[in-house]
Coordinates of C-alpha atoms in Angstrom, one line a residue:
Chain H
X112 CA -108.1 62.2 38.6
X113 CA -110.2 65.2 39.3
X114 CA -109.1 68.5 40.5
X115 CA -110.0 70.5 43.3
X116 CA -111.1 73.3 40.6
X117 CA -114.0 71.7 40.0
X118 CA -114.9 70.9 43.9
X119 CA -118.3 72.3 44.7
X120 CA -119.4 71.7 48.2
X121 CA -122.9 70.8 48.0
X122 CA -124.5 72.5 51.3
X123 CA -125.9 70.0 52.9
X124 CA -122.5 68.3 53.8
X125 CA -122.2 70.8 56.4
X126 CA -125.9 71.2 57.2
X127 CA -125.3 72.7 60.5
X128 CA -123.8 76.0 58.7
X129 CA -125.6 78.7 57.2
X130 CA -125.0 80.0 54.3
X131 CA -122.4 83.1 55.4
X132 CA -120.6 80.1 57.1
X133 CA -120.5 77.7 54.6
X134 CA -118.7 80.5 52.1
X135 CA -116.4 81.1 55.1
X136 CA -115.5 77.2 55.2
X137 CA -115.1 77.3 51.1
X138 CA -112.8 79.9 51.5
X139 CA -110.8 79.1 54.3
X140 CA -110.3 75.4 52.3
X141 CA -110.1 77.0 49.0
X142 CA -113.1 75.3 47.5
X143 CA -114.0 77.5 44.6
X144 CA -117.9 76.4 44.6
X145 CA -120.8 76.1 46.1
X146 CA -124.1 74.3 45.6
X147 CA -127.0 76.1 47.9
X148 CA -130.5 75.1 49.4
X149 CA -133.4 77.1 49.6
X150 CA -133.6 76.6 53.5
X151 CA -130.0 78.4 53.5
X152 CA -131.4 81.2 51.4
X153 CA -134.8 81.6 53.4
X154 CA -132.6 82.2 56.8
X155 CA -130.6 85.5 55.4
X156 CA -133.5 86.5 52.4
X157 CA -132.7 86.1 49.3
X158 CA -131.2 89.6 48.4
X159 CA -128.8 88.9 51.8
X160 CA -127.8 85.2 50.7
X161 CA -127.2 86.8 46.8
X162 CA -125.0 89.6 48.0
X163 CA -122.5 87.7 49.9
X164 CA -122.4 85.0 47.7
X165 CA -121.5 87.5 44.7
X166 CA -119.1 89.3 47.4
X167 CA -117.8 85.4 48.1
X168 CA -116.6 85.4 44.6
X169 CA -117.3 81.5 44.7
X170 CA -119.0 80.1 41.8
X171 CA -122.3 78.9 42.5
X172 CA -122.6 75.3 40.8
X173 CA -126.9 74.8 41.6
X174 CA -129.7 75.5 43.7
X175 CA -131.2 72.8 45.6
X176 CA -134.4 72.2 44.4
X177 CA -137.5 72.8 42.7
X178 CA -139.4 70.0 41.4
X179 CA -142.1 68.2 43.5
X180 CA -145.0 68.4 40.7
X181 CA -147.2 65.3 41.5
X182 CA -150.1 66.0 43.6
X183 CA -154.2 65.0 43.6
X184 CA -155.4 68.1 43.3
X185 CA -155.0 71.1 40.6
X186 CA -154.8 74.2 43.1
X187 CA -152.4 72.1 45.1
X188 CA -150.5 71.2 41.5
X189 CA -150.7 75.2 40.6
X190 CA -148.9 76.0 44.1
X191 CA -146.5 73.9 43.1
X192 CA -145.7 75.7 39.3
X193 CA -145.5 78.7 41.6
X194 CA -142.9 77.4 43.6
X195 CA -141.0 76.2 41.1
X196 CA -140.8 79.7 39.2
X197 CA -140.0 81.4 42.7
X198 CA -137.1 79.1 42.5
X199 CA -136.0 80.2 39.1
X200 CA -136.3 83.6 40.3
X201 CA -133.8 82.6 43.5
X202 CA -131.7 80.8 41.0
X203 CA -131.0 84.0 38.9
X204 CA -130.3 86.2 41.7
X205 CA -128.0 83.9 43.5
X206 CA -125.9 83.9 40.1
X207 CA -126.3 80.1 39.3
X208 CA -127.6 78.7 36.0
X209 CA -128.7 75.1 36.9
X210 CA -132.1 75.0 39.1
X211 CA -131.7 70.9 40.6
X212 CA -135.6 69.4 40.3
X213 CA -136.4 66.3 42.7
X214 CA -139.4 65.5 40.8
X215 CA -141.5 64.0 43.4
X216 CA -142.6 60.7 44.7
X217 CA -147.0 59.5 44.3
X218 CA -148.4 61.9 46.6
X219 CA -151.6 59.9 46.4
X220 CA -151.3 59.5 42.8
X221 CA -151.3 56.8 40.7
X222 CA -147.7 55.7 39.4
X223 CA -148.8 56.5 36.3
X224 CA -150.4 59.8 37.0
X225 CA -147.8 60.8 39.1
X226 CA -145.1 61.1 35.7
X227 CA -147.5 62.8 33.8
X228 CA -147.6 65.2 35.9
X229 CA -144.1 65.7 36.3
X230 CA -144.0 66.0 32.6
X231 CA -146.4 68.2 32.5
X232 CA -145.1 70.3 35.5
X233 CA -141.5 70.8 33.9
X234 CA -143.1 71.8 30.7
X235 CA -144.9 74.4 32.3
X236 CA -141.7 75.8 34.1
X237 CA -139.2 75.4 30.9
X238 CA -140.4 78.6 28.8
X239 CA -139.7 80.8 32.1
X240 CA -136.4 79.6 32.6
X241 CA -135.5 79.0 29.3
X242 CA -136.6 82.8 29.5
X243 CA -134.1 83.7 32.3
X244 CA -131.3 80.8 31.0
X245 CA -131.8 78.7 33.8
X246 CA -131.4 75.4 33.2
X247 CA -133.7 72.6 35.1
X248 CA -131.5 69.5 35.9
X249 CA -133.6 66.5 36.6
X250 CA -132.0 64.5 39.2
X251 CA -133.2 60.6 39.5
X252 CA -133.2 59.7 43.1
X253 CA -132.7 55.9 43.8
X254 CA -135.6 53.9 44.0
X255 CA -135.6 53.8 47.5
X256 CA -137.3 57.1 47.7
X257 CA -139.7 56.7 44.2
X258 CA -142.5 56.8 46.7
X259 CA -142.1 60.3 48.4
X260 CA -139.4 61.8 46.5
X261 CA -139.1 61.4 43.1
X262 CA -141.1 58.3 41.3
X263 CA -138.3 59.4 38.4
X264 CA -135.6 57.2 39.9
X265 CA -132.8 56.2 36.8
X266 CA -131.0 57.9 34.4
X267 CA -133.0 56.1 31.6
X268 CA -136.0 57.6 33.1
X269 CA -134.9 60.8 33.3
X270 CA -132.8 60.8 29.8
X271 CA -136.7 60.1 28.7
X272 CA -138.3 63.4 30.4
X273 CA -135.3 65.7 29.3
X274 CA -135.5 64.7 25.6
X275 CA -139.1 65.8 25.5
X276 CA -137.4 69.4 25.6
X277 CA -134.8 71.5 24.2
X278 CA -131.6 72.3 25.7
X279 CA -133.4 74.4 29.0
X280 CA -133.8 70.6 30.6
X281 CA -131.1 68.5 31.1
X282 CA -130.3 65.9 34.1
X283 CA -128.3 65.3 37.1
X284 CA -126.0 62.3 37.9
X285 CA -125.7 61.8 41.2
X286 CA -123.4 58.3 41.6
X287 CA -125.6 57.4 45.1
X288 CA -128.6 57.2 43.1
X289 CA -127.6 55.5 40.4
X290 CA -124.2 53.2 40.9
X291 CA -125.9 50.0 40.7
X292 CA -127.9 50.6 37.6
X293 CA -127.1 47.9 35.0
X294 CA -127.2 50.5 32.1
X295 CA -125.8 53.6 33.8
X296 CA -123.0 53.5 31.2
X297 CA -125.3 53.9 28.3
X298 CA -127.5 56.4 29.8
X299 CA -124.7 58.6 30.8
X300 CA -123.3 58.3 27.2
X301 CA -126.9 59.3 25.9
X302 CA -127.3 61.6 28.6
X303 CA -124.3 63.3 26.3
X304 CA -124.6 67.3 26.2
X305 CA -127.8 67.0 28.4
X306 CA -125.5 66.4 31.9
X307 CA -125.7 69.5 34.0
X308 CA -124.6 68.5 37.1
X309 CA -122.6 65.8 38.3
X310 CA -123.2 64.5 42.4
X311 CA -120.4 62.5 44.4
X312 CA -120.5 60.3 47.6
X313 CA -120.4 57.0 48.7
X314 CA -122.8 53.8 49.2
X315 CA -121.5 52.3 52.9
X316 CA -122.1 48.4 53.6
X317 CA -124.5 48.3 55.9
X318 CA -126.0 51.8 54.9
X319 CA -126.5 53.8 57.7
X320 CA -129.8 55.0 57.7
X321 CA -132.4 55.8 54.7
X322 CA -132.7 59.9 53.7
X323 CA -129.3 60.1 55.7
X324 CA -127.7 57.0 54.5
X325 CA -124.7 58.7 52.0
X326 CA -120.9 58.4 53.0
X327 CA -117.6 60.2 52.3
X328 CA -116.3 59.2 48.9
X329 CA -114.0 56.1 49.7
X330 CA -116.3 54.8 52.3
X331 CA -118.5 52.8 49.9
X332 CA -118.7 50.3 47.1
X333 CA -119.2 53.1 44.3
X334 CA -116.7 53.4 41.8
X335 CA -116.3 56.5 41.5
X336 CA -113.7 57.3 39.2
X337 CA -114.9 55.2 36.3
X338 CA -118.5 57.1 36.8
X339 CA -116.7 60.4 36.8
X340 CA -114.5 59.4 33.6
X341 CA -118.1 58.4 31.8
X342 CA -119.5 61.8 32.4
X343 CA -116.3 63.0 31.2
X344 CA -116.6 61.0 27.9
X345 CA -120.4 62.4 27.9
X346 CA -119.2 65.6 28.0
X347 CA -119.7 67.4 31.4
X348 CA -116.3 69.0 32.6
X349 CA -118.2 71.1 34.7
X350 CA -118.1 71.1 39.1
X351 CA -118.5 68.3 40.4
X352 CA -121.0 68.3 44.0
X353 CA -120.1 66.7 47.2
X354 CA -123.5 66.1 48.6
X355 CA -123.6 64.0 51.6
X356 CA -127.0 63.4 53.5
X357 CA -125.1 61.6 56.7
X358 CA -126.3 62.5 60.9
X359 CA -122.4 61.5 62.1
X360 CA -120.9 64.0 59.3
X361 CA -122.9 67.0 60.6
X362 CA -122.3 65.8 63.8
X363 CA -118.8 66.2 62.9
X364 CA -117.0 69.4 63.2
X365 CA -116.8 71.2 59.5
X366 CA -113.3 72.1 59.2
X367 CA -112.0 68.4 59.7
X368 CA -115.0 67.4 57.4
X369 CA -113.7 69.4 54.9
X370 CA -110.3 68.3 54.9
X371 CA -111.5 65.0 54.3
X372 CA -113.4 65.9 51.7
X373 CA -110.7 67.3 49.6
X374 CA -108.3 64.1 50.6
X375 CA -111.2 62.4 49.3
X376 CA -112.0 63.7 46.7
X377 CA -108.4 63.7 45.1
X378 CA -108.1 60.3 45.6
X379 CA -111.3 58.5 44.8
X380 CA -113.0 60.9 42.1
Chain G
X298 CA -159.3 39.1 42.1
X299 CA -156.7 36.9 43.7
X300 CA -158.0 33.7 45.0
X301 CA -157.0 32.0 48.3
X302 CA -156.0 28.6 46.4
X303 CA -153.4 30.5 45.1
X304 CA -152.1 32.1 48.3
X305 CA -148.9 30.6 50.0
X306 CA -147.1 31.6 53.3
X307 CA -143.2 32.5 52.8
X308 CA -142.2 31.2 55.9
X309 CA -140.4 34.5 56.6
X310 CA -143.6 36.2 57.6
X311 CA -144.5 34.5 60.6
X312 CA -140.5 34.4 61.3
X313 CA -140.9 33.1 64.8
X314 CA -142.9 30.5 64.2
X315 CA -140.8 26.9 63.5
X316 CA -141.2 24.9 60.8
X317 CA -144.0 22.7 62.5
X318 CA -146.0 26.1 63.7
X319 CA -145.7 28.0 60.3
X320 CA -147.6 24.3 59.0
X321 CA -150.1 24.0 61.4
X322 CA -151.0 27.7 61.3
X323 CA -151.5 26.8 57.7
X324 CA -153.4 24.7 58.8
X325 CA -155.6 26.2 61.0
X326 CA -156.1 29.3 58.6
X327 CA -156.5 26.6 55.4
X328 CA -153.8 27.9 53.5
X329 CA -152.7 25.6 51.1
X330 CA -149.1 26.1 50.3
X331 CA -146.4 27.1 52.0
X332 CA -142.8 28.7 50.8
X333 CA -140.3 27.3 53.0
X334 CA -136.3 28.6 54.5
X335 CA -133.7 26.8 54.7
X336 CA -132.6 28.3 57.8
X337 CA -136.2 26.9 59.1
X338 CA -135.3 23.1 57.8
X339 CA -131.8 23.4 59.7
X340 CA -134.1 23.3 63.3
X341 CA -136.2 20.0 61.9
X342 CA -133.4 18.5 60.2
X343 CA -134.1 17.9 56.5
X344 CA -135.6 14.3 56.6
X345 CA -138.0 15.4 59.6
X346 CA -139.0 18.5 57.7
X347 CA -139.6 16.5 54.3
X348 CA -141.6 14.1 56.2
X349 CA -143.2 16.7 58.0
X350 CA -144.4 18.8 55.0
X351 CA -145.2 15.3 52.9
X352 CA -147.7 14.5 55.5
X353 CA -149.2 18.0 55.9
X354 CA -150.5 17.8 52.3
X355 CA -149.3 21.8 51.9
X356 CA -148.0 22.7 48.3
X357 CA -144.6 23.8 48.9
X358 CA -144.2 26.8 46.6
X359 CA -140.4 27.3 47.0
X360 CA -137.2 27.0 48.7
X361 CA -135.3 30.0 50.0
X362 CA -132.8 30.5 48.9
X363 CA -129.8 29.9 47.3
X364 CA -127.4 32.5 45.0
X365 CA -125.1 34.4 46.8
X366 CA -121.8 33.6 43.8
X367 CA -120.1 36.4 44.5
X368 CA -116.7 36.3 46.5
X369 CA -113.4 37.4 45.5
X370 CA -111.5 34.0 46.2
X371 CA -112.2 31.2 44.1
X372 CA -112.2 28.4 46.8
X373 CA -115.2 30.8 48.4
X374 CA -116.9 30.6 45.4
X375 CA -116.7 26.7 45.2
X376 CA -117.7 26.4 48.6
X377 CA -120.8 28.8 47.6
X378 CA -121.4 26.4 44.7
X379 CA -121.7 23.7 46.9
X380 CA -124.0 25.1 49.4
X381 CA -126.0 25.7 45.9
X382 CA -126.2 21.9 45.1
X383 CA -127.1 21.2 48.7
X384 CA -129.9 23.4 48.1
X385 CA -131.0 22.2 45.1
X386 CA -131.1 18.4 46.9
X387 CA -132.7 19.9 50.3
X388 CA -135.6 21.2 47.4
X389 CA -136.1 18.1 46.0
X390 CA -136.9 16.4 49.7
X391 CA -139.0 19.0 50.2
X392 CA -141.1 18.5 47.2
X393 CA -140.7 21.9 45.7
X394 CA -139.6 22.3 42.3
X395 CA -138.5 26.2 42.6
X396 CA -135.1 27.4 44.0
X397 CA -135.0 31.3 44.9
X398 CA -131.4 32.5 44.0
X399 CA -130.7 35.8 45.7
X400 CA -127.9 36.1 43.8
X401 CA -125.5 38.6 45.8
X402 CA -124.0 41.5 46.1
X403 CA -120.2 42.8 45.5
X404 CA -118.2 40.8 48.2
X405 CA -115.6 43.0 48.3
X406 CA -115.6 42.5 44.0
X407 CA -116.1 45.0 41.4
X408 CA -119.6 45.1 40.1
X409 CA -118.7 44.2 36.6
X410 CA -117.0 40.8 38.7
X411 CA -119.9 40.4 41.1
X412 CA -122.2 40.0 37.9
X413 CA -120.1 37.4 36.5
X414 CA -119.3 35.1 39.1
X415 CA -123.4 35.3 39.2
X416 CA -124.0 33.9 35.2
X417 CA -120.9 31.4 36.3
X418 CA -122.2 30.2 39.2
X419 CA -125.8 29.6 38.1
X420 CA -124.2 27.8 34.5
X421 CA -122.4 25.5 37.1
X422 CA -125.6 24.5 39.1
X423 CA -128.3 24.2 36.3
X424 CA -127.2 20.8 35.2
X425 CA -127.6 19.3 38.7
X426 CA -130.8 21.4 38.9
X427 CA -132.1 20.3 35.7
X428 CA -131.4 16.3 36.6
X429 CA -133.5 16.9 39.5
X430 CA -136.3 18.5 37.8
X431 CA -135.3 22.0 40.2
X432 CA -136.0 25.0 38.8
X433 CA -133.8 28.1 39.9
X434 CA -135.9 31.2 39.9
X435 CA -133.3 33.9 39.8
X436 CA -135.4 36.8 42.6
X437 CA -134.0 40.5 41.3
X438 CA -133.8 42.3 44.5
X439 CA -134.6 46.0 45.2
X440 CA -131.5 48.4 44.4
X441 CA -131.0 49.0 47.7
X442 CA -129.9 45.6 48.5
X443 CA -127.5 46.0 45.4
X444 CA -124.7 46.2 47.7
X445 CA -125.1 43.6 50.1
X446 CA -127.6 41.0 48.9
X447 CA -127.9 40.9 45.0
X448 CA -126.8 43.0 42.0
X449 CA -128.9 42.1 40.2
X450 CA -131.3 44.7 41.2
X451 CA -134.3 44.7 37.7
X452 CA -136.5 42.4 36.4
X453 CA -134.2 42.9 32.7
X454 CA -131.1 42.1 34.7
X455 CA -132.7 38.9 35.5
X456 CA -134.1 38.6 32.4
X457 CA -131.0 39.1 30.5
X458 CA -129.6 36.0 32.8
X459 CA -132.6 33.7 32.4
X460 CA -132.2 34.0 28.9
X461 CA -129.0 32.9 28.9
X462 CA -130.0 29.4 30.2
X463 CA -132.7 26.7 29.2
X464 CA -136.2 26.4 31.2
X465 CA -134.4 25.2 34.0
X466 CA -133.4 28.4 34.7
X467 CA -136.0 31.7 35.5
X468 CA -137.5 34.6 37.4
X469 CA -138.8 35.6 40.8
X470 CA -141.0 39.1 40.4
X471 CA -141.7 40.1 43.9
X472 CA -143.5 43.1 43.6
X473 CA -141.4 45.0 46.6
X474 CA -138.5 44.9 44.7
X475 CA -139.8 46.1 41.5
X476 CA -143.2 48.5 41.9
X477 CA -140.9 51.8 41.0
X478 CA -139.5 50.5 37.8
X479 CA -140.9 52.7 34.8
X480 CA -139.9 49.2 32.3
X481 CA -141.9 47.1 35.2
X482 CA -145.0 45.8 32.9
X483 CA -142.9 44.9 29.9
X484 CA -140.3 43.6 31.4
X485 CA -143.4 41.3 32.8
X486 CA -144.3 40.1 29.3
X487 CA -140.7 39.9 28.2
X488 CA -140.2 37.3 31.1
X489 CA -143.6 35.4 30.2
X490 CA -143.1 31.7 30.6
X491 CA -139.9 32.3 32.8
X492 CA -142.2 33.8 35.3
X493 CA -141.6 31.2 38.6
X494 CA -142.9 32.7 41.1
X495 CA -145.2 36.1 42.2
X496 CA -144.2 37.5 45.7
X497 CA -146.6 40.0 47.3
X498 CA -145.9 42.4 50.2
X499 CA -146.6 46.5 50.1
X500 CA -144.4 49.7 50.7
X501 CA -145.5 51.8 53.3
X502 CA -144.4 55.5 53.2
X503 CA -142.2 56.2 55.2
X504 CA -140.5 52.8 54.7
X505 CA -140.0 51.4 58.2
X506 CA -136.6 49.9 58.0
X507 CA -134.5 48.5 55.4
X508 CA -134.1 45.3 55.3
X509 CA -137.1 45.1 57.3
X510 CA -139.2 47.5 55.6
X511 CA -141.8 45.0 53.8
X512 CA -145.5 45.6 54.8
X513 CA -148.7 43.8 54.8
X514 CA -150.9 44.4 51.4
X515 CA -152.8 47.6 51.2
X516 CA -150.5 49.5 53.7
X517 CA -148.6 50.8 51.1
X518 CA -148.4 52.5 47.6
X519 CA -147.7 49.1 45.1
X520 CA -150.2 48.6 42.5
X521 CA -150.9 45.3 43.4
X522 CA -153.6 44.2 41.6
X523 CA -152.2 45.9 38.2
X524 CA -149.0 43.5 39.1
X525 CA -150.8 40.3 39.8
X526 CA -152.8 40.7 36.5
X527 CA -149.5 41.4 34.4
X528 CA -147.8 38.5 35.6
X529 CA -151.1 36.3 34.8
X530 CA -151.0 38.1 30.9
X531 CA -147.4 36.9 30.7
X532 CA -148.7 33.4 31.5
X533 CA -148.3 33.2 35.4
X534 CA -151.0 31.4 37.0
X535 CA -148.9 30.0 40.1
X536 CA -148.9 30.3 43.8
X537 CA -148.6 33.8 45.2
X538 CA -146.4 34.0 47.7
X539 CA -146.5 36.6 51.0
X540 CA -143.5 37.6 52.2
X541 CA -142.8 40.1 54.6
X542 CA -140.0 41.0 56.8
X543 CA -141.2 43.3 58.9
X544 CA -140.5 43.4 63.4
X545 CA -143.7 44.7 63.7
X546 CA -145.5 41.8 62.0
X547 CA -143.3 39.2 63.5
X548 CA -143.9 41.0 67.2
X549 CA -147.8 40.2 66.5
X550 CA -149.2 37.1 67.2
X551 CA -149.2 34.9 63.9
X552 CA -153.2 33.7 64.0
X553 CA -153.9 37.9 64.0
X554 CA -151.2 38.4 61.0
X555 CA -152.5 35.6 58.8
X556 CA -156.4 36.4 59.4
X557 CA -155.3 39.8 58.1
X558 CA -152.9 38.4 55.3
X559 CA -156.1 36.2 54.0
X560 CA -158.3 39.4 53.9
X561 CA -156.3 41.8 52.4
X562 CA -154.5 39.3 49.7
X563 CA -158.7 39.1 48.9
X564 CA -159.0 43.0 48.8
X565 CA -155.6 44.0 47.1
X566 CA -154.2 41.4 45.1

């Protein structure tokens, strides 16, 4: 089974806390990581949100997200390189080595276009983070959101994109968008060395909602613990996310939310 | 381009219309075929409905549906056979010669289960299918419905099964279910002769609902016409079928909705 030393909570389980609390609610339930949004950061500034995490003495597992390269038009495509290397920046001062990219759905494109320029996109990023030894973890969404979000939506697809580059791109497994996949197995085991982040929660029957549809681990039909063993077998022993997009769990007061969590997590992951 | 002697009415987009309305709308609009539900037979009964549909002088593309092999107790799963066989008769009276199988989802079984009592249960109806000159066109469902409707969620899912099995067995590509995947065009030609039936609808960003998230042609980001001419390369020349769940649509009066279907299955397809 896993082990709490390698719980992360991902921040938008307890969306309705800033950043200052969410540390607070890490420490109070002993969760030794965090994984932070650049929404958090934006409310403190980033030289606020860096100092009390470094003061938190958490371990900060990824920042939440860069990516988002497909778009019609070049000046609008060249905003979005900018972003993306403000977000390395944030990444290094926040004391975290893995920068999360959602890669971004059609914007207008064509299907075709659309990866290119995500390909294209992440190898204009790569040199400056491979620069400040950030890596850039592509994260396949499920299909369900290839149209806005991210038009990279499996493992295989990803695995694909990451190979193109050295060891400064890697991906991220996260079991909600990927569970059902007939060949998750094999990707993850290809994946190999290339895994820099690994995402738990829960697919519920009937799922509650679309961008807010994830569960508590347990409350779905993932199996968890055989995708967490693959990893394992890939070769990522590193923290391990709870990130749980869900209206009734932010609804839900944190501290009982993380308690749960923890139960959870012990006895599902 | 598409044309209209190729364009058939899945029943389930003019959902409130009965068996004898969805007929005489087609009718009225000069459709020529028709893809027919069993749920819609059960208000006729199936000898009316037969007689019904003989007399109209529509093609009848397909049945929907049968499939749905998963279930954790074996006498569930005999019973589930059965309804299969039923099927494959109540296809025959209607004068199709294509079963959709929506296969189904975990039933309380482990995915790894689920997927098998799916190749057994279609190896135990293709005989009886095959006697009665049925075919089963095994319909891979969007991921999203992995849970709850079919795990087998890809075109090489179904594929792999097809393969398995004799011409009596093959594939549904509706395009809803399968625009995001980056293997899409050669899974296409892999499935080549197997190809039984072409479903259209779009996908409208954001997606309205889930289950009843399809929308009408040209609303939405599928590339509809690169689809339709893939499945035609890989040998395809059938019916086209529309189907759209959508509230919306079936809240609109049905002359209005298939005016609009004829146009835009001209424009986009």
């Amino acid at each position: 089974m896993a082990e709490l030393t390698r719980l992360s909570l991902n921040q938008i389980t307890t969306n309705r806390l800033n950043l200052r609390e969410a540390i607070e609610a890490c420490q109070r339930h002993e969760i030794p990581a965090i994984g932070v949004w650049r929404n958090k950061i934006e409310e403190f500034g980033l030289k606020e949100s860096a100092k009390i995490l470094r003061e938190s003495g958490l371990k900060v597992s990824s920042l939440c997200r860069g990516g988002f390269f497909s778009a019609p038009a070049r000046e609008e495509r060249q905003n979005l390189i900018a972003d993306n290397l403000k977000a390395i920046d944030e990444a290094t001062e926040i004391g975290t080595d893995v920068l999360v990219l959602v890669c971004g759905g059609l914007n207008s494109c064509s299907i075709a276009d659309a990866r290119k320029m995500i390909a294209d996109g992440i190898a204009e990023i790569a040199p400056y983070a491979k620069q400040n030894n950030i890596k850039l973890g592509i994260e396949p969404l499920h299909p369900m959101f290839a149209a806005d979000r991210s038009i990279i939506c499996s493992l295989g697809e990803a695995n694909n994109l990451a190979e193109k580059f050295d060891e400064t791109v890697g991906v991220i497994a996260d079991v909600f968008h990927l569970w059902f996949d007939a060949k998750i197995y094999q990707e993850i085991e290809r994946a190999g060395k290339n895994i820099l982040g690994f995402h738990v929660s829960d697919w519920q029957v009937p799922l509650p909602d679309i961008l807010l549809g994830r569960s508590m681990m347990g409350d779905g039909v993932i199996e968890l613990e055989k995708l967490r063993s693959a990893v394992e077998s890939a070769g990522y022993y590193g923290l391990i996310e709870v990130e749980i997009f869900n209206q009734q769990i932010w609804d839900t007061e944190s501290d009982e939310i993380l308690d749960l969590m923890k139960t959870r997590f012990l006895e599902t992951c």
